[in-house]
Amino acid sequence: MCLSPPLLYSLLTHLGHCLCTLSFLSYLQIGIIERWLLGGLMSVAADSPIHSSSSDDFVAYLDDALAASSPDASSDKEVENQDELESVRIKRCKFESAEETEESTSEGIVKQNLEEYVCTHPGSFGDMCIRCGQKLDGESGVTFGYIHKGLRLHDEEISRLRNTDVKNLLIRKKLYLILDLDHTLLNSTHLAHLNSEELHLISQADSLGDVSKGSLFKLDKMHMMTKLRPFVRTFLKEASEMFEMYIYTMGDRPYALEMAKLLDPLGEYFNAKVISRDDGTQKHQKGLDIVLGQESAVVILDDTEHAWVKHRDNLILMERYHFFGSSCRQFGFNCKSLAELKSDEDEAEGALTKILKVLKQVHYKFFDELKEDIAERDVRQVLKSVRREVLSGCVVVFSRIFHGALPPLRKMAEQLGATCLMELDPSVTHVVATDAGTEKARWAVKEKKFLVHPRWIEAANYFWEKQPEENFVLKKKQ
């Protein structure tokens, strides 16, 4: 038996309402059904066939539950004499009579419930209601095409699914992690954009036969080359133990799916949770409105802050990965790329290695340090708390910072836990400047305080870790 997704959804939802009045609710909780349903939908890629009969799986599960509750499931004990046998027979007759009465009553209740039930049309496949199958006029709700082509859900249904899913996720001690692709997990370029110093990469490309063993790939059908960021495979493996992960990219859907194959060739991490710009509801913006996860449990990794205007409190801003020269030029950097230098990020000290430590810290604080009820916890508050520890104890004064750059730099330092002063006093630990000849800069040298470039704060912001001041010392111009 194989049912279409709309009819299957309708069957399960009706069954969920009926089970509320039946004695075997103890075997089949509605939350389990919804989790099973969501898992079934999420396993279906937008343009892929269903790989197994979900309805058959459910019917088998239901049969097992009913068998477990049946009085015939266990054999009668042996009786030593006719009196005992007769006693058993009488008891069984009474039980079966009571069971028939209960069954008749339950059927009446279920019938009444179904007659009184009015479908609220929580969503649709095309123009068909996902619950009752009725044809609907017009389109409403949010499109979740990355889960299944043509799927739309209304706000109430999205809220219900999020509440159900987050409860199950928190029980498993997991949160949600939204991952950007370009400049965060990898770097891609068109073959035509490779310069003379990068052409050697073509002959060094890894085999597409087993992508799990490579990091540099030539994708002929897309006319592109892609380089995975060092440490990315270990990062995904360890992050998957703490988070339910999504890909969310501003690239188009074919590109997003191709990158997902390179990062997750066995489909262990993302499955159908791959969101592209084709799925978004706002142009040039990313939003959590198309993620089936509660905002209070979502962490985002992305190199572009302005893409998440509404969700900055969920964001960990990533240092950009510029492997190809075209990537440097795209952001206006007049410097050689890693590929041109025939170099790469150090796995042990790279961005993903450092951010994985932050994610572990956030996960630990959320599940093991917070005292309030788990349903009331908010990962955004945990992120703020972890950030404030980075420059805690640092007292900063700024000198000769361009007027437009000062407010965001000050805000960044304060979010990292630093105290920012307008004037010098003995409590100052760091003078942040672009010119070593200013009065404040000279004072720092005289008083043996740290005199550092603004990049010291920016690096701490990227790595969520206080950086060695000696790497950012501001020296006097000769």
Tab-separated table of C-alpha atoms in Angstrom:
chain	number	residue	atom	x	y	z
A	1	MET	CA	0.000	0.000	0.000
A	2	CYS	CA	1.373	3.461	-0.900
A	3	LEU	CA	-0.475	6.703	-0.247
A	4	SER	CA	0.191	10.133	-1.705
A	5	PRO	CA	1.649	12.685	0.752
A	6	PRO	CA	-1.606	14.707	1.061
A	7	LEU	CA	-3.725	11.644	1.776
A	8	LEU	CA	-1.107	10.214	4.106
A	9	TYR	CA	-0.968	13.490	6.047
A	10	SER	CA	-4.788	13.552	6.183
A	11	LEU	CA	-4.947	9.939	7.411
A	12	LEU	CA	-2.403	10.505	10.154
A	13	THR	CA	-3.920	13.767	11.356
A	14	HIS	CA	-7.428	12.235	11.542
A	15	LEU	CA	-5.973	9.241	13.324
A	16	GLY	CA	-4.251	11.564	15.788
A	17	HIS	CA	-7.625	13.128	16.690
A	18	CYS	CA	-9.270	9.712	17.027
A	19	LEU	CA	-6.549	8.294	19.228
A	20	CYS	CA	-7.289	10.911	21.867
A	21	THR	CA	-10.459	8.920	22.716
A	22	LEU	CA	-9.124	5.365	22.386
A	23	SER	CA	-7.445	3.148	24.950
A	24	PHE	CA	-4.286	2.508	22.914
A	25	LEU	CA	-3.159	6.156	23.095
A	26	SER	CA	-0.516	4.853	25.476
A	27	TYR	CA	1.066	3.042	22.524
A	28	LEU	CA	0.812	5.798	19.927
A	29	GLN	CA	1.291	9.339	21.231
A	30	ILE	CA	0.350	12.078	18.758
A	31	GLY	CA	3.814	13.605	19.168
A	32	ILE	CA	5.360	10.362	17.907
A	33	ILE	CA	3.071	10.361	14.872
A	34	GLU	CA	3.913	13.968	14.030
A	35	ARG	CA	7.629	13.347	14.480
A	36	TRP	CA	7.388	10.287	12.246
A	37	LEU	CA	5.410	12.260	9.657
A	38	LEU	CA	7.844	15.191	9.661
A	39	GLY	CA	10.760	12.795	9.365
A	40	GLY	CA	9.052	11.144	6.414
A	41	LEU	CA	8.482	14.433	4.617
A	42	MET	CA	11.985	15.670	5.371
A	43	SER	CA	13.467	12.535	3.834
A	44	VAL	CA	11.930	13.359	0.468
A	45	ALA	CA	14.006	15.696	-1.686
A	46	ALA	CA	12.069	18.252	-3.651
A	47	ASP	CA	12.301	16.501	-6.998
A	48	SER	CA	13.089	12.964	-5.860
A	49	PRO	CA	10.819	9.897	-5.684
A	50	ILE	CA	9.814	8.496	-2.316
A	51	HIS	CA	12.366	5.816	-1.470
A	52	SER	CA	10.154	3.680	0.765
A	53	SER	CA	6.479	3.250	1.550
A	54	SER	CA	5.947	5.375	4.621
A	55	SER	CA	2.327	4.215	4.843
A	56	ASP	CA	3.392	0.556	4.964
A	57	ASP	CA	5.821	1.375	7.773
A	58	PHE	CA	3.061	3.084	9.714
A	59	VAL	CA	0.540	0.279	9.162
A	60	ALA	CA	3.087	-2.260	10.421
A	61	TYR	CA	3.721	-0.064	13.474
A	62	LEU	CA	-0.003	0.229	14.147
A	63	ASP	CA	-0.487	-3.559	13.787
A	64	ASP	CA	2.260	-4.163	16.338
A	65	ALA	CA	0.657	-1.743	18.785
A	66	LEU	CA	-2.752	-3.343	18.453
A	67	ALA	CA	-1.290	-6.829	18.801
A	68	ALA	CA	0.469	-5.783	21.987
A	69	SER	CA	-2.838	-4.595	23.508
A	70	SER	CA	-4.881	-7.645	22.478
A	71	PRO	CA	-5.897	-10.208	25.182
A	72	ASP	CA	-5.044	-12.956	22.675
A	73	ALA	CA	-1.441	-11.783	22.375
A	74	SER	CA	-0.375	-14.026	25.265
A	75	SER	CA	-1.392	-17.664	25.550
A	76	ASP	CA	-3.654	-18.923	28.360
A	77	LYS	CA	-1.870	-20.603	31.194
A	78	GLU	CA	-2.391	-24.338	31.477
A	79	VAL	CA	-5.200	-25.349	33.928
A	80	GLU	CA	-4.981	-28.509	35.920
A	81	ASN	CA	-8.679	-29.305	36.207
A	82	GLN	CA	-12.017	-28.599	34.584
A	83	ASP	CA	-13.094	-26.122	37.297
A	84	GLU	CA	-10.132	-23.868	36.610
A	85	LEU	CA	-10.784	-24.079	32.856
A	86	GLU	CA	-14.428	-23.131	33.346
A	87	SER	CA	-13.383	-20.235	35.574
A	88	VAL	CA	-11.080	-18.950	32.871
A	89	ARG	CA	-13.839	-19.330	30.258
A	90	ILE	CA	-16.319	-17.329	32.350
A	91	LYS	CA	-13.790	-14.560	33.003
A	92	ARG	CA	-12.938	-14.358	29.302
A	93	CYS	CA	-16.609	-14.123	28.339
A	94	LYS	CA	-17.065	-11.251	30.799
A	95	PHE	CA	-13.942	-9.524	29.439
A	96	GLU	CA	-15.059	-9.904	25.819
A	97	SER	CA	-18.525	-8.610	26.654
A	98	ALA	CA	-17.042	-5.560	28.369
A	99	GLU	CA	-14.645	-5.079	25.465
A	100	GLU	CA	-17.510	-5.128	22.938
A	101	THR	CA	-19.369	-2.512	24.966
A	102	GLU	CA	-16.270	-0.311	25.187
A	103	GLU	CA	-15.602	-0.749	21.466
A	104	SER	CA	-19.153	0.274	20.600
A	105	THR	CA	-18.910	3.332	22.833
A	106	SER	CA	-15.523	4.303	21.350
A	107	GLU	CA	-16.846	3.976	17.807
A	108	GLY	CA	-19.721	6.273	18.715
A	109	ILE	CA	-17.374	8.866	20.186
A	110	VAL	CA	-15.059	8.717	17.180
A	111	LYS	CA	-17.978	9.058	14.760
A	112	GLN	CA	-19.312	12.034	16.713
A	113	ASN	CA	-15.864	13.658	16.773
A	114	LEU	CA	-15.437	13.232	13.024
A	115	GLU	CA	-18.885	14.676	12.353
A	116	GLU	CA	-18.124	17.698	14.528
A	117	TYR	CA	-14.594	18.151	13.148
A	118	VAL	CA	-14.093	21.049	10.714
A	119	CYS	CA	-10.765	21.172	8.842
A	120	THR	CA	-8.813	24.395	9.353
A	121	HIS	CA	-6.719	23.719	6.209
A	122	PRO	CA	-3.289	23.975	7.880
A	123	GLY	CA	-1.469	23.830	4.560
A	124	SER	CA	-1.534	22.582	1.016
A	125	PHE	CA	0.166	20.588	-1.703
A	126	GLY	CA	-0.541	22.604	-4.826
A	127	ASP	CA	-4.225	23.509	-4.431
A	128	MET	CA	-5.095	20.536	-2.184
A	129	CYS	CA	-5.410	20.720	1.612
A	130	ILE	CA	-2.788	18.507	3.270
A	131	ARG	CA	-5.287	17.428	5.937
A	132	CYS	CA	-8.672	16.878	4.299
A	133	GLY	CA	-7.729	16.828	0.615
A	134	GLN	CA	-10.216	19.585	-0.277
A	135	LYS	CA	-9.364	21.792	-3.234
A	136	LEU	CA	-8.492	25.306	-2.030
A	137	ASP	CA	-8.920	28.641	-3.793
A	138	GLY	CA	-5.853	30.873	-3.969
A	139	GLU	CA	-2.491	30.499	-2.232
A	140	SER	CA	-1.712	31.375	1.356
A	141	GLY	CA	0.915	30.496	3.930
A	142	VAL	CA	4.668	30.001	3.617
A	143	THR	CA	6.198	27.823	0.906
A	144	PHE	CA	8.453	24.972	2.054
A	145	GLY	CA	9.495	23.786	-1.381
A	146	TYR	CA	12.841	22.490	-0.140
A	147	ILE	CA	10.972	19.930	2.004
A	148	HIS	CA	8.607	18.902	-0.774
A	149	LYS	CA	7.724	20.579	-4.035
A	150	GLY	CA	4.453	22.478	-3.744
A	151	LEU	CA	4.200	22.303	0.059
A	152	ARG	CA	2.757	25.388	1.787
A	153	LEU	CA	2.028	25.709	5.510
A	154	HIS	CA	-0.011	28.283	7.415
A	155	ASP	CA	1.405	30.153	10.411
A	156	GLU	CA	-0.576	28.136	12.970
A	157	GLU	CA	0.644	24.848	11.502
A	158	ILE	CA	4.237	26.095	11.315
A	159	SER	CA	4.038	27.106	14.973
A	160	ARG	CA	2.577	23.732	15.953
A	161	LEU	CA	5.238	21.783	14.053
A	162	ARG	CA	8.010	23.950	15.519
A	163	ASN	CA	6.729	23.408	19.049
A	164	THR	CA	6.520	19.667	18.521
A	165	ASP	CA	9.910	19.403	16.859
A	166	VAL	CA	11.804	21.540	19.366
A	167	LYS	CA	10.466	19.497	22.288
A	168	ASN	CA	11.773	16.298	20.713
A	169	LEU	CA	15.047	17.959	19.785
A	170	LEU	CA	15.688	19.268	23.294
A	171	ILE	CA	15.011	15.826	24.740
A	172	ARG	CA	17.873	14.603	22.527
A	173	LYS	CA	20.042	17.494	23.809
A	174	LYS	CA	20.269	19.126	20.397
A	175	LEU	CA	19.781	22.628	18.980
A	176	TYR	CA	19.459	23.886	15.387
A	177	LEU	CA	22.467	25.050	13.344
A	178	ILE	CA	22.007	27.025	10.106
A	179	LEU	CA	25.117	26.935	7.897
A	180	ASP	CA	25.982	29.281	5.061
A	181	LEU	CA	28.005	27.804	2.176
A	182	ASP	CA	30.168	30.331	0.308
A	183	HIS	CA	33.080	31.784	2.284
A	184	THR	CA	31.865	29.883	5.379
A	185	LEU	CA	32.183	26.170	4.581
A	186	LEU	CA	33.764	26.448	1.127
A	187	ASN	CA	34.820	28.724	-1.727
A	188	SER	CA	33.768	28.349	-5.370
A	189	THR	CA	34.777	30.062	-8.605
A	190	HIS	CA	33.930	29.785	-12.285
A	191	LEU	CA	36.630	28.050	-14.323
A	192	ALA	CA	36.785	31.122	-16.557
A	193	HIS	CA	37.774	33.233	-13.530
A	194	LEU	CA	40.903	31.233	-12.693
A	195	ASN	CA	43.971	33.363	-13.371
A	196	SER	CA	47.335	32.139	-14.651
A	197	GLU	CA	48.597	31.514	-11.119
A	198	GLU	CA	45.642	29.238	-10.368
A	199	LEU	CA	45.493	27.098	-13.513
A	200	HIS	CA	47.618	24.436	-11.818
A	201	LEU	CA	44.623	23.634	-9.636
A	202	ILE	CA	42.783	21.979	-12.522
A	203	SER	CA	45.264	19.117	-12.642
A	204	GLN	CA	45.187	18.823	-8.834
A	205	ALA	CA	41.412	18.383	-8.548
A	206	ASP	CA	40.257	15.401	-6.498
A	207	SER	CA	38.141	12.585	-7.877
A	208	LEU	CA	34.376	12.966	-7.811
A	209	GLY	CA	34.136	9.187	-7.459
A	210	ASP	CA	34.641	9.386	-3.701
A	211	VAL	CA	34.254	13.008	-2.632
A	212	SER	CA	34.634	12.129	1.053
A	213	LYS	CA	38.394	11.838	0.527
A	214	GLY	CA	38.886	15.123	-1.315
A	215	SER	CA	38.615	18.871	-0.816
A	216	LEU	CA	39.247	20.406	-4.277
A	217	PHE	CA	36.729	19.583	-7.009
A	218	LYS	CA	36.285	20.473	-10.668
A	219	LEU	CA	32.582	20.459	-11.521
A	220	ASP	CA	32.480	20.380	-15.321
A	221	LYS	CA	28.704	20.466	-15.699
A	222	MET	CA	28.617	23.676	-13.642
A	223	HIS	CA	31.877	25.055	-15.118
A	224	MET	CA	33.154	25.627	-11.590
A	225	MET	CA	35.828	24.693	-9.098
A	226	THR	CA	35.046	24.316	-5.410
A	227	LYS	CA	37.451	24.153	-2.494
A	228	LEU	CA	36.173	22.883	0.852
A	229	ARG	CA	37.436	24.781	3.871
A	230	PRO	CA	40.047	22.901	5.938
A	231	PHE	CA	38.574	20.949	8.877
A	232	VAL	CA	35.048	21.097	7.414
A	233	ARG	CA	34.433	17.324	7.505
A	234	THR	CA	35.440	17.011	11.148
A	235	PHE	CA	33.445	20.145	11.919
A	236	LEU	CA	30.249	18.719	10.392
A	237	LYS	CA	30.684	15.351	12.091
A	238	GLU	CA	31.135	16.843	15.557
A	239	ALA	CA	28.541	19.579	15.090
A	240	SER	CA	25.942	16.987	14.020
A	241	GLU	CA	26.165	15.409	17.476
A	242	MET	CA	24.966	18.675	19.045
A	243	PHE	CA	22.778	20.213	16.328
A	244	GLU	CA	20.131	19.480	13.725
A	245	MET	CA	21.786	21.143	10.720
A	246	TYR	CA	20.469	23.098	7.724
A	247	ILE	CA	22.283	24.540	4.720
A	248	TYR	CA	21.071	28.045	3.816
A	249	THR	CA	22.720	29.752	0.850
A	250	MET	CA	22.120	32.691	-1.446
A	251	GLY	CA	23.142	30.424	-4.314
A	252	ASP	CA	20.488	28.844	-6.537
A	253	ARG	CA	19.015	25.410	-5.802
A	254	PRO	CA	21.091	23.309	-8.265
A	255	TYR	CA	24.280	24.829	-6.817
A	256	ALA	CA	23.102	24.289	-3.219
A	257	LEU	CA	22.317	20.615	-3.851
A	258	GLU	CA	25.650	20.054	-5.613
A	259	MET	CA	27.544	21.575	-2.675
A	260	ALA	CA	25.522	19.479	-0.231
A	261	LYS	CA	26.689	16.343	-2.090
A	262	LEU	CA	30.317	17.390	-1.683
A	263	LEU	CA	29.923	18.184	2.014
A	264	ASP	CA	27.585	15.329	2.893
A	265	PRO	CA	28.003	12.546	0.324
A	266	LEU	CA	26.218	9.939	2.474
A	267	GLY	CA	23.302	12.214	3.376
A	268	GLU	CA	24.059	11.955	7.096
A	269	TYR	CA	23.748	15.615	8.066
A	270	PHE	CA	21.367	17.604	5.889
A	271	ASN	CA	19.074	15.233	3.984
A	272	ALA	CA	16.426	17.569	2.471
A	273	LYS	CA	17.279	20.478	4.784
A	274	VAL	CA	18.975	22.465	2.013
A	275	ILE	CA	17.601	25.987	1.542
A	276	SER	CA	18.576	28.194	-1.408
A	277	ARG	CA	17.683	31.702	-2.562
A	278	ASP	CA	14.865	30.100	-4.580
A	279	ASP	CA	13.173	29.157	-1.294
A	280	GLY	CA	13.443	32.507	0.496
A	281	THR	CA	10.542	34.852	1.115
A	282	GLN	CA	12.603	38.085	0.871
A	283	LYS	CA	14.980	39.166	-1.871
A	284	HIS	CA	18.632	39.404	-0.798
A	285	GLN	CA	17.678	38.408	2.749
A	286	LYS	CA	17.735	35.204	4.738
A	287	GLY	CA	15.083	34.467	7.338
A	288	LEU	CA	14.085	31.797	9.837
A	289	ASP	CA	10.478	31.927	8.630
A	290	ILE	CA	11.237	28.975	6.337
A	291	VAL	CA	13.102	26.964	8.976
A	292	LEU	CA	11.048	24.546	11.062
A	293	GLY	CA	12.950	25.412	14.215
A	294	GLN	CA	12.168	27.705	17.138
A	295	GLU	CA	14.238	30.910	16.992
A	296	SER	CA	15.146	30.434	20.646
A	297	ALA	CA	17.002	27.226	19.721
A	298	VAL	CA	18.704	28.351	16.467
A	299	VAL	CA	22.386	29.216	15.952
A	300	ILE	CA	23.487	30.668	12.582
A	301	LEU	CA	26.960	30.585	11.009
A	302	ASP	CA	27.380	33.044	8.146
A	303	ASP	CA	30.040	35.433	6.827
A	304	THR	CA	27.464	38.120	5.897
A	305	GLU	CA	25.814	39.928	8.789
A	306	HIS	CA	23.436	42.060	6.702
A	307	ALA	CA	21.837	38.912	5.255
A	308	TRP	CA	20.285	38.258	8.689
A	309	VAL	CA	18.853	41.670	9.613
A	310	LYS	CA	16.038	40.148	11.698
A	311	HIS	CA	18.143	37.469	13.377
A	312	ARG	CA	21.471	39.037	14.348
A	313	ASP	CA	21.153	37.727	17.901
A	314	ASN	CA	21.278	34.168	16.522
A	315	LEU	CA	24.343	34.860	14.362
A	316	ILE	CA	27.977	33.861	14.762
A	317	LEU	CA	29.790	35.932	12.136
A	318	MET	CA	32.402	33.893	10.271
A	319	GLU	CA	35.769	35.036	8.949
A	320	ARG	CA	35.543	34.745	5.177
A	321	TYR	CA	37.376	31.947	3.403
A	322	HIS	CA	39.104	33.379	0.304
A	323	PHE	CA	40.787	30.482	-1.460
A	324	PHE	CA	40.394	31.737	-5.044
A	325	GLY	CA	41.553	35.084	-6.423
A	326	SER	CA	38.067	35.887	-7.716
A	327	SER	CA	36.824	35.762	-4.130
A	328	CYS	CA	39.379	38.365	-3.027
A	329	ARG	CA	38.492	40.628	-5.940
A	330	GLN	CA	34.762	40.230	-5.226
A	331	PHE	CA	35.267	41.889	-1.823
A	332	GLY	CA	37.735	44.498	-3.053
A	333	PHE	CA	40.903	42.986	-1.582
A	334	ASN	CA	44.046	43.850	-3.522
A	335	CYS	CA	46.029	40.852	-2.355
A	336	LYS	CA	46.961	37.352	-3.437
A	337	SER	CA	44.560	34.544	-2.637
A	338	LEU	CA	45.488	31.362	-0.796
A	339	ALA	CA	45.489	29.487	-4.109
A	340	GLU	CA	47.842	32.031	-5.688
A	341	LEU	CA	50.129	31.701	-2.675
A	342	LYS	CA	49.849	27.898	-2.917
A	343	SER	CA	48.764	27.881	0.683
A	344	ASP	CA	45.640	27.240	2.786
A	345	GLU	CA	44.167	27.781	6.242
A	346	ASP	CA	45.800	25.839	9.043
A	347	GLU	CA	43.337	23.167	10.210
A	348	ALA	CA	44.431	23.484	13.834
A	349	GLU	CA	44.089	27.290	13.903
A	350	GLY	CA	41.462	27.910	11.214
A	351	ALA	CA	38.051	29.498	11.599
A	352	LEU	CA	36.024	26.265	11.712
A	353	THR	CA	38.260	24.784	14.399
A	354	LYS	CA	37.835	27.843	16.599
A	355	ILE	CA	34.091	28.152	16.002
A	356	LEU	CA	33.540	24.477	16.805
A	357	LYS	CA	34.936	25.211	20.277
A	358	VAL	CA	32.446	28.074	20.595
A	359	LEU	CA	29.556	25.812	19.550
A	360	LYS	CA	30.581	23.245	22.158
A	361	GLN	CA	30.695	25.975	24.778
A	362	VAL	CA	27.248	27.278	23.771
A	363	HIS	CA	25.795	23.755	23.791
A	364	TYR	CA	27.249	23.017	27.228
A	365	LYS	CA	25.968	26.270	28.738
A	366	PHE	CA	22.492	25.757	27.265
A	367	PHE	CA	21.993	22.197	28.475
A	368	ASP	CA	24.233	21.892	31.537
A	369	GLU	CA	24.603	25.328	33.146
A	370	LEU	CA	21.258	27.078	32.800
A	371	LYS	CA	18.893	26.424	35.696
A	372	GLU	CA	15.503	27.435	34.290
A	373	ASP	CA	13.116	24.974	32.681
A	374	ILE	CA	14.546	23.767	29.375
A	375	ALA	CA	11.507	24.998	27.438
A	376	GLU	CA	12.180	28.542	28.697
A	377	ARG	CA	15.856	28.643	27.701
A	378	ASP	CA	16.987	30.858	24.830
A	379	VAL	CA	20.200	30.181	22.929
A	380	ARG	CA	20.378	33.879	21.946
A	381	GLN	CA	20.983	34.769	25.579
A	382	VAL	CA	23.640	32.064	25.795
A	383	LEU	CA	25.396	33.497	22.722
A	384	LYS	CA	25.414	36.969	24.290
A	385	SER	CA	26.813	35.540	27.513
A	386	VAL	CA	29.618	33.667	25.735
A	387	ARG	CA	30.516	36.765	23.669
A	388	ARG	CA	30.747	38.958	26.754
A	389	GLU	CA	33.454	36.687	28.141
A	390	VAL	CA	35.825	37.289	25.200
A	391	LEU	CA	37.161	40.729	26.210
A	392	SER	CA	35.917	40.717	29.788
A	393	GLY	CA	38.290	42.761	31.962
A	394	CYS	CA	39.646	44.862	29.065
A	395	VAL	CA	39.264	48.651	29.360
A	396	VAL	CA	39.599	50.306	25.956
A	397	VAL	CA	40.180	53.833	24.677
A	398	PHE	CA	40.078	54.617	20.945
A	399	SER	CA	42.375	56.997	19.141
A	400	ARG	CA	42.273	58.293	15.593
A	401	ILE	CA	39.569	55.920	14.365
A	402	PHE	CA	37.714	57.277	11.364
A	403	HIS	CA	34.421	58.810	12.434
A	404	GLY	CA	32.205	56.328	10.562
A	405	ALA	CA	34.168	53.295	11.794
A	406	LEU	CA	34.147	54.224	15.487
A	407	PRO	CA	30.513	53.491	16.491
A	408	PRO	CA	30.436	49.903	15.102
A	409	LEU	CA	33.920	49.196	16.505
A	410	ARG	CA	32.898	50.462	19.951
A	411	LYS	CA	29.676	48.428	19.836
A	412	MET	CA	31.642	45.327	18.829
A	413	ALA	CA	34.078	45.786	21.735
A	414	GLU	CA	31.231	46.247	24.224
A	415	GLN	CA	29.409	43.158	22.935
A	416	LEU	CA	32.643	41.232	23.523
A	417	GLY	CA	32.621	42.383	27.152
A	418	ALA	CA	35.121	45.274	27.022
A	419	THR	CA	34.582	48.564	28.861
A	420	CYS	CA	35.005	51.539	26.501
A	421	LEU	CA	36.085	54.936	27.870
A	422	MET	CA	36.295	58.334	26.204
A	423	GLU	CA	39.354	59.541	28.135
A	424	LEU	CA	42.516	58.000	29.546
A	425	ASP	CA	42.782	56.897	33.162
A	426	PRO	CA	44.890	54.329	35.058
A	427	SER	CA	42.252	51.601	34.549
A	428	VAL	CA	42.780	51.589	30.739
A	429	THR	CA	44.380	48.346	29.505
A	430	HIS	CA	44.294	48.893	25.711
A	431	VAL	CA	44.557	51.856	23.395
A	432	VAL	CA	43.116	50.964	19.988
A	433	ALA	CA	44.464	53.255	17.268
A	434	THR	CA	45.471	53.569	13.621
A	435	ASP	CA	48.304	56.041	14.287
A	436	ALA	CA	51.073	55.437	16.830
A	437	GLY	CA	51.890	59.153	16.956
A	438	THR	CA	48.753	60.390	18.733
A	439	GLU	CA	48.832	61.571	22.325
A	440	LYS	CA	46.841	58.568	23.544
A	441	ALA	CA	49.073	56.171	21.631
A	442	ARG	CA	52.224	57.713	23.127
A	443	TRP	CA	50.649	57.499	26.597
A	444	ALA	CA	50.039	53.764	26.080
A	445	VAL	CA	53.707	53.188	25.228
A	446	LYS	CA	54.891	55.285	28.187
A	447	GLU	CA	52.539	53.586	30.667
A	448	LYS	CA	53.273	50.132	29.248
A	449	LYS	CA	49.680	49.592	28.132
A	450	PHE	CA	48.713	47.610	25.033
A	451	LEU	CA	48.730	49.685	21.826
A	452	VAL	CA	46.895	47.676	19.180
A	453	HIS	CA	45.320	48.076	15.750
A	454	PRO	CA	41.479	47.867	15.428
A	455	ARG	CA	41.961	44.458	13.796
A	456	TRP	CA	42.632	43.120	17.310
A	457	ILE	CA	38.954	43.676	18.165
A	458	GLU	CA	37.778	42.432	14.768
A	459	ALA	CA	39.787	39.198	15.123
A	460	ALA	CA	38.370	38.614	18.596
A	461	ASN	CA	34.908	39.100	17.134
A	462	TYR	CA	35.497	36.512	14.393
A	463	PHE	CA	37.097	33.878	16.586
A	464	TRP	CA	35.141	34.556	19.802
A	465	GLU	CA	38.479	34.493	21.577
A	466	LYS	CA	40.858	37.178	22.864
A	467	GLN	CA	43.774	37.384	20.446
A	468	PRO	CA	47.454	37.802	21.398
A	469	GLU	CA	48.137	41.541	21.434
A	470	GLU	CA	51.652	41.036	20.030
A	471	ASN	CA	50.085	39.983	16.718
A	472	PHE	CA	48.347	43.371	16.408
A	473	VAL	CA	50.901	45.797	17.819
A	474	LEU	CA	50.713	49.272	16.274
A	475	LYS	CA	54.206	50.444	15.400
A	476	LYS	CA	55.387	53.968	14.772
A	477	LYS	CA	55.768	54.822	11.102
A	478	GLN	CA	59.417	55.300	10.070
